[in-house]
Amino acid sequence: MNPLLIPYPETVVFIRHAESEGNVRTREEQRCFPVGTNAYKLSPRGREQARITGERVRELFPKPDRVIRSYYARTNETARIIYPDLEIREDPLLAERDRGIWTNATEKEVSVCMPWEIRRRDEQGVYHYRASGGENIPDVERRVREFRRSIRFNYSGKTIVVVGHSQWILLWQKIVHDWPMEETMRRFIAGEWVENASILIYHNTWSEEFGKHILTHDPETDYEVPWKDKL
């Protein structure tokens, strides 16, 4: 069967994790934090965000066919607050970008110990630069594309809820909306992410123009931040 004729999930719901311990710290403070970024828990405000968003998500999608999250502590906590009674699957494809040496080293430390890394970063630019021990943005894009293929084959016609991360979701938007690299990097550098504990919805649609199933999104109705004006 032509894979282009296989429908996507009927509805794909993305929820960015609620505010975490990392979100309330500067990048330099994060690098000095005594745990890895994957172990950041939700802040007290983040738990309240997840509670409020959970009420709205359960109203819209009381029994999704599958709930999927990354292996990070903050997505696990967010997902379990939103759907405390449902099975939640973990998928490593949803992990946020691994920043390699920049995860726990400061700019000063890297400039002293690995000055060539600073030069390489500046020469290659944000999109292409892969930190030592980490990933560049195209690496994450490959994971996003693989995840999109996997949900098409495994959850065709279903409703799935995905709890993930800001950069990952931005790259999902790049791929689905066919943004050029320049537009994606403009948003990346400007920090134009979906909000913590926000709801971003995509629908499977048959495109007569392209003769295949596509995922569509209406920004007027398919994006919500339920906790706004409540906290």
mmCIF file of C-alpha atoms in Angstrom:
data_model
loop_
_atom_site.group_PDB
_atom_site.id
_atom_site.type_symbol
_atom_site.label_atom_id
_atom_site.label_comp_id
_atom_site.label_asym_id
_atom_site.label_seq_id
_atom_site.Cartn_x
_atom_site.Cartn_y
_atom_site.Cartn_z
ATOM 1 C CA MET A 1 0.000 0.000 0.000
ATOM 2 C CA ASN A 2 1.185 3.490 -0.818
ATOM 3 C CA PRO A 3 2.213 4.978 2.562
ATOM 4 C CA LEU A 4 0.884 8.376 1.458
ATOM 5 C CA LEU A 5 -2.612 6.863 1.481
ATOM 6 C CA ILE A 6 -2.350 5.826 5.142
ATOM 7 C CA PRO A 7 -4.134 8.399 7.328
ATOM 8 C CA TYR A 8 -2.328 10.050 10.196
ATOM 9 C CA PRO A 9 -3.891 9.871 13.645
ATOM 10 C CA GLU A 10 -7.258 11.607 13.433
ATOM 11 C CA THR A 11 -6.112 14.094 16.083
ATOM 12 C CA VAL A 12 -2.612 14.802 17.401
ATOM 13 C CA VAL A 13 -2.541 16.906 20.570
ATOM 14 C CA PHE A 14 0.771 18.386 21.698
ATOM 15 C CA ILE A 15 1.212 19.670 25.224
ATOM 16 C CA ARG A 16 4.469 21.306 26.172
ATOM 17 C CA HIS A 17 5.546 20.352 29.688
ATOM 18 C CA ALA A 18 4.566 22.808 32.422
ATOM 19 C CA GLU A 19 7.070 25.237 33.938
ATOM 20 C CA SER A 20 10.091 23.353 35.273
ATOM 21 C CA GLU A 21 13.030 24.020 37.558
ATOM 22 C CA GLY A 22 15.018 24.837 34.431
ATOM 23 C CA ASN A 23 12.534 27.407 33.128
ATOM 24 C CA VAL A 24 12.942 29.561 36.243
ATOM 25 C CA ARG A 25 16.748 29.645 35.916
ATOM 26 C CA THR A 26 19.036 31.415 33.482
ATOM 27 C CA ARG A 27 21.144 29.348 31.100
ATOM 28 C CA GLU A 28 24.220 29.930 33.256
ATOM 29 C CA GLU A 29 22.294 28.918 36.396
ATOM 30 C CA GLN A 30 21.128 25.746 34.653
ATOM 31 C CA ARG A 31 24.720 24.819 33.871
ATOM 32 C CA CYS A 32 25.563 24.985 37.575
ATOM 33 C CA PHE A 33 22.445 23.080 38.680
ATOM 34 C CA PRO A 34 23.343 19.776 40.416
ATOM 35 C CA VAL A 35 21.141 17.534 38.218
ATOM 36 C CA GLY A 36 20.958 16.902 34.483
ATOM 37 C CA THR A 37 18.367 18.732 32.415
ATOM 38 C CA ASN A 38 16.419 15.500 31.933
ATOM 39 C CA ALA A 39 15.857 15.358 35.715
ATOM 40 C CA TYR A 40 14.324 18.824 36.116
ATOM 41 C CA LYS A 41 11.025 18.590 37.966
ATOM 42 C CA LEU A 42 8.088 20.972 37.716
ATOM 43 C CA SER A 43 8.130 24.169 39.726
ATOM 44 C CA PRO A 44 5.198 24.817 42.118
ATOM 45 C CA ARG A 45 3.754 27.169 39.478
ATOM 46 C CA GLY A 46 4.299 24.494 36.848
ATOM 47 C CA ARG A 47 2.282 21.952 38.806
ATOM 48 C CA GLU A 48 -0.577 24.434 38.985
ATOM 49 C CA GLN A 49 -0.269 25.102 35.244
ATOM 50 C CA ALA A 50 -0.490 21.368 34.570
ATOM 51 C CA ARG A 51 -3.529 21.050 36.826
ATOM 52 C CA ILE A 52 -5.420 23.825 35.010
ATOM 53 C CA THR A 53 -4.402 22.621 31.557
ATOM 54 C CA GLY A 54 -5.308 19.073 32.550
ATOM 55 C CA GLU A 55 -8.881 20.104 33.273
ATOM 56 C CA ARG A 56 -9.189 21.572 29.784
ATOM 57 C CA VAL A 57 -7.473 18.661 28.030
ATOM 58 C CA ARG A 58 -9.712 16.107 29.751
ATOM 59 C CA GLU A 59 -12.726 18.178 28.742
ATOM 60 C CA LEU A 60 -11.648 18.094 25.088
ATOM 61 C CA PHE A 61 -10.132 14.587 25.026
ATOM 62 C CA PRO A 62 -11.392 12.558 28.010
ATOM 63 C CA LYS A 63 -10.120 9.204 26.711
ATOM 64 C CA PRO A 64 -7.436 9.513 24.038
ATOM 65 C CA ASP A 65 -6.289 6.292 22.423
ATOM 66 C CA ARG A 66 -2.709 6.888 23.540
ATOM 67 C CA VAL A 67 -0.735 9.306 25.723
ATOM 68 C CA ILE A 68 2.973 9.542 24.900
ATOM 69 C CA ARG A 69 5.752 11.507 26.607
ATOM 70 C CA SER A 70 9.518 11.880 26.510
ATOM 71 C CA TYR A 71 11.615 10.206 29.208
ATOM 72 C CA TYR A 72 12.296 13.519 30.975
ATOM 73 C CA ALA A 73 11.028 14.021 34.526
ATOM 74 C CA ARG A 74 9.114 17.196 33.651
ATOM 75 C CA THR A 75 7.103 15.592 30.858
ATOM 76 C CA ASN A 76 6.384 12.562 33.029
ATOM 77 C CA GLU A 77 5.105 14.772 35.848
ATOM 78 C CA THR A 78 3.033 16.911 33.463
ATOM 79 C CA ALA A 79 1.464 13.891 31.768
ATOM 80 C CA ARG A 80 0.553 12.227 35.060
ATOM 81 C CA ILE A 81 -1.094 15.377 36.387
ATOM 82 C CA ILE A 82 -3.146 15.684 33.194
ATOM 83 C CA TYR A 83 -4.099 11.998 32.884
ATOM 84 C CA PRO A 84 -3.625 10.423 36.328
ATOM 85 C CA ASP A 85 -5.656 7.317 35.482
ATOM 86 C CA LEU A 86 -4.385 6.469 31.998
ATOM 87 C CA GLU A 87 -1.429 4.416 30.841
ATOM 88 C CA ILE A 88 1.334 6.715 29.594
ATOM 89 C CA ARG A 89 3.900 5.510 27.070
ATOM 90 C CA GLU A 90 7.480 6.773 26.917
ATOM 91 C CA ASP A 91 9.180 7.448 23.582
ATOM 92 C CA PRO A 92 12.869 8.485 23.387
ATOM 93 C CA LEU A 93 12.223 10.110 20.001
ATOM 94 C CA LEU A 94 10.523 12.945 21.915
ATOM 95 C CA ALA A 95 13.645 13.947 23.861
ATOM 96 C CA GLU A 96 14.709 17.581 23.758
ATOM 97 C CA ARG A 97 17.927 18.449 21.918
ATOM 98 C CA ASP A 98 21.046 17.193 23.701
ATOM 99 C CA ARG A 99 23.311 20.234 24.051
ATOM 100 C CA GLY A 100 26.401 18.157 24.801
ATOM 101 C CA ILE A 101 29.140 20.027 26.655
ATOM 102 C CA TRP A 102 26.901 23.086 26.987
ATOM 103 C CA THR A 103 24.493 21.237 29.248
ATOM 104 C CA ASN A 104 26.614 21.639 32.368
ATOM 105 C CA ALA A 105 29.534 23.868 31.319
ATOM 106 C CA THR A 106 29.518 27.655 31.388
ATOM 107 C CA GLU A 107 30.641 29.872 28.520
ATOM 108 C CA LYS A 108 33.741 30.791 30.516
ATOM 109 C CA GLU A 109 34.623 27.152 31.228
ATOM 110 C CA VAL A 110 34.325 26.181 27.576
ATOM 111 C CA SER A 111 36.281 29.241 26.393
ATOM 112 C CA VAL A 112 39.153 28.318 28.743
ATOM 113 C CA CYS A 113 39.196 24.535 28.286
ATOM 114 C CA MET A 114 37.921 24.174 24.693
ATOM 115 C CA PRO A 115 38.318 27.509 22.870
ATOM 116 C CA TRP A 116 38.061 25.744 19.503
ATOM 117 C CA GLU A 117 34.493 24.789 20.413
ATOM 118 C CA ILE A 118 33.549 28.468 20.645
ATOM 119 C CA ARG A 119 35.112 29.138 17.239
ATOM 120 C CA ARG A 120 33.363 26.146 15.693
ATOM 121 C CA ARG A 121 30.007 27.265 17.094
ATOM 122 C CA ASP A 122 30.439 30.796 15.758
ATOM 123 C CA GLU A 123 31.613 29.590 12.348
ATOM 124 C CA GLN A 124 28.889 26.985 11.793
ATOM 125 C CA GLY A 125 25.923 28.927 13.155
ATOM 126 C CA VAL A 126 22.973 27.926 15.318
ATOM 127 C CA TYR A 127 21.282 25.552 12.883
ATOM 128 C CA HIS A 128 24.242 23.435 11.818
ATOM 129 C CA TYR A 129 26.490 23.500 14.905
ATOM 130 C CA ARG A 130 26.637 20.203 16.793
ATOM 131 C CA ALA A 131 28.160 20.610 20.256
ATOM 132 C CA SER A 132 30.710 17.994 21.278
ATOM 133 C CA GLY A 133 28.758 15.101 22.747
ATOM 134 C CA GLY A 134 25.430 16.572 21.641
ATOM 135 C CA GLU A 135 23.013 17.059 18.749
ATOM 136 C CA ASN A 136 22.491 19.782 16.208
ATOM 137 C CA ILE A 137 19.069 20.876 15.021
ATOM 138 C CA PRO A 138 18.983 18.584 11.934
ATOM 139 C CA ASP A 139 19.648 15.631 14.280
ATOM 140 C CA VAL A 140 16.466 16.464 16.189
ATOM 141 C CA GLU A 141 14.564 17.006 12.930
ATOM 142 C CA ARG A 142 15.368 13.423 11.963
ATOM 143 C CA ARG A 143 13.838 12.214 15.232
ATOM 144 C CA VAL A 144 10.758 14.364 14.624
ATOM 145 C CA ARG A 145 10.308 12.884 11.144
ATOM 146 C CA GLU A 146 10.733 9.369 12.501
ATOM 147 C CA PHE A 147 8.127 10.060 15.186
ATOM 148 C CA ARG A 148 5.700 11.391 12.577
ATOM 149 C CA ARG A 149 6.128 8.204 10.541
ATOM 150 C CA SER A 150 5.690 6.002 13.608
ATOM 151 C CA ILE A 151 2.406 7.592 14.693
ATOM 152 C CA ARG A 152 1.087 7.349 11.147
ATOM 153 C CA PHE A 153 1.630 3.599 11.062
ATOM 154 C CA ASN A 154 0.826 2.838 14.713
ATOM 155 C CA TYR A 155 -2.068 5.200 15.462
ATOM 156 C CA SER A 156 -3.743 5.873 12.121
ATOM 157 C CA GLY A 157 -7.273 7.184 12.707
ATOM 158 C CA LYS A 158 -6.746 7.460 16.480
ATOM 159 C CA THR A 159 -6.498 10.365 18.917
ATOM 160 C CA ILE A 160 -3.125 10.728 20.613
ATOM 161 C CA VAL A 161 -1.796 13.177 23.197
ATOM 162 C CA VAL A 162 1.930 13.945 23.155
ATOM 163 C CA VAL A 163 3.673 15.674 26.079
ATOM 164 C CA GLY A 164 6.937 17.142 24.892
ATOM 165 C CA HIS A 165 9.404 20.020 24.701
ATOM 166 C CA SER A 166 9.591 23.482 23.147
ATOM 167 C CA GLN A 167 12.428 23.036 20.635
ATOM 168 C CA TRP A 168 11.129 19.644 19.543
ATOM 169 C CA ILE A 169 7.630 21.055 18.966
ATOM 170 C CA LEU A 170 9.084 23.993 17.012
ATOM 171 C CA LEU A 171 10.774 21.517 14.670
ATOM 172 C CA TRP A 172 7.514 19.572 14.344
ATOM 173 C CA GLN A 173 5.907 22.854 13.239
ATOM 174 C CA LYS A 174 8.760 23.462 10.773
ATOM 175 C CA ILE A 175 8.188 20.098 9.131
ATOM 176 C CA VAL A 176 4.380 20.070 9.120
ATOM 177 C CA HIS A 177 4.037 23.710 8.006
ATOM 178 C CA ASP A 178 6.993 23.452 5.603
ATOM 179 C CA TRP A 179 8.777 26.450 7.106
ATOM 180 C CA PRO A 180 12.154 27.269 5.555
ATOM 181 C CA MET A 181 15.218 27.036 7.744
ATOM 182 C CA GLU A 182 15.461 30.843 7.936
ATOM 183 C CA GLU A 183 11.966 31.228 9.395
ATOM 184 C CA THR A 184 12.549 28.409 11.856
ATOM 185 C CA MET A 185 15.802 29.954 13.038
ATOM 186 C CA ARG A 186 14.171 33.363 13.385
ATOM 187 C CA ARG A 187 11.630 31.817 15.754
ATOM 188 C CA PHE A 188 14.312 29.762 17.486
ATOM 189 C CA ILE A 189 16.586 32.739 18.178
ATOM 190 C CA ALA A 190 13.630 34.935 19.195
ATOM 191 C CA GLY A 191 12.403 32.243 21.594
ATOM 192 C CA GLU A 192 9.007 32.001 19.878
ATOM 193 C CA TRP A 193 8.073 28.661 21.420
ATOM 194 C CA VAL A 194 4.686 27.324 22.369
ATOM 195 C CA GLU A 195 3.974 28.231 26.007
ATOM 196 C CA ASN A 196 4.500 25.884 28.928
ATOM 197 C CA ALA A 197 1.414 23.705 29.497
ATOM 198 C CA SER A 198 -0.153 24.869 26.227
ATOM 199 C CA ILE A 199 -2.350 22.806 23.898
ATOM 200 C CA LEU A 200 -1.477 22.558 20.181
ATOM 201 C CA ILE A 201 -3.803 20.470 17.998
ATOM 202 C CA TYR A 202 -3.396 18.926 14.528
ATOM 203 C CA HIS A 203 -6.042 17.142 12.461
ATOM 204 C CA ASN A 204 -5.710 14.507 9.761
ATOM 205 C CA THR A 205 -7.049 15.897 6.476
ATOM 206 C CA TRP A 206 -7.231 14.524 2.966
ATOM 207 C CA SER A 207 -5.659 16.973 0.512
ATOM 208 C CA GLU A 208 -7.167 16.890 -2.959
ATOM 209 C CA GLU A 209 -4.415 19.227 -4.125
ATOM 210 C CA PHE A 210 -1.597 16.879 -3.120
ATOM 211 C CA GLY A 211 -3.492 13.580 -3.283
ATOM 212 C CA LYS A 212 -2.454 12.478 0.194
ATOM 213 C CA HIS A 213 -3.232 12.780 3.881
ATOM 214 C CA ILE A 214 -1.762 15.818 5.626
ATOM 215 C CA LEU A 215 -1.891 17.274 9.127
ATOM 216 C CA THR A 216 -3.631 20.641 9.432
ATOM 217 C CA HIS A 217 -3.782 23.240 12.192
ATOM 218 C CA ASP A 218 -5.956 26.335 12.663
ATOM 219 C CA PRO A 219 -4.064 28.810 14.885
ATOM 220 C CA GLU A 220 -7.327 30.526 15.809
ATOM 221 C CA THR A 221 -8.929 27.433 17.319
ATOM 222 C CA ASP A 222 -6.195 24.813 17.708
ATOM 223 C CA TYR A 223 -3.875 26.545 20.175
ATOM 224 C CA GLU A 224 -4.749 27.273 23.809
ATOM 225 C CA VAL A 225 -2.942 28.271 26.991
ATOM 226 C CA PRO A 226 -5.627 27.402 29.580
ATOM 227 C CA TRP A 227 -3.790 28.761 32.615
ATOM 228 C CA LYS A 228 -3.263 32.250 31.144
ATOM 229 C CA ASP A 229 -4.919 34.971 33.253
ATOM 230 C CA LYS A 230 -5.454 32.411 36.029
ATOM 231 C CA LEU A 231 -1.953 32.431 37.550
#
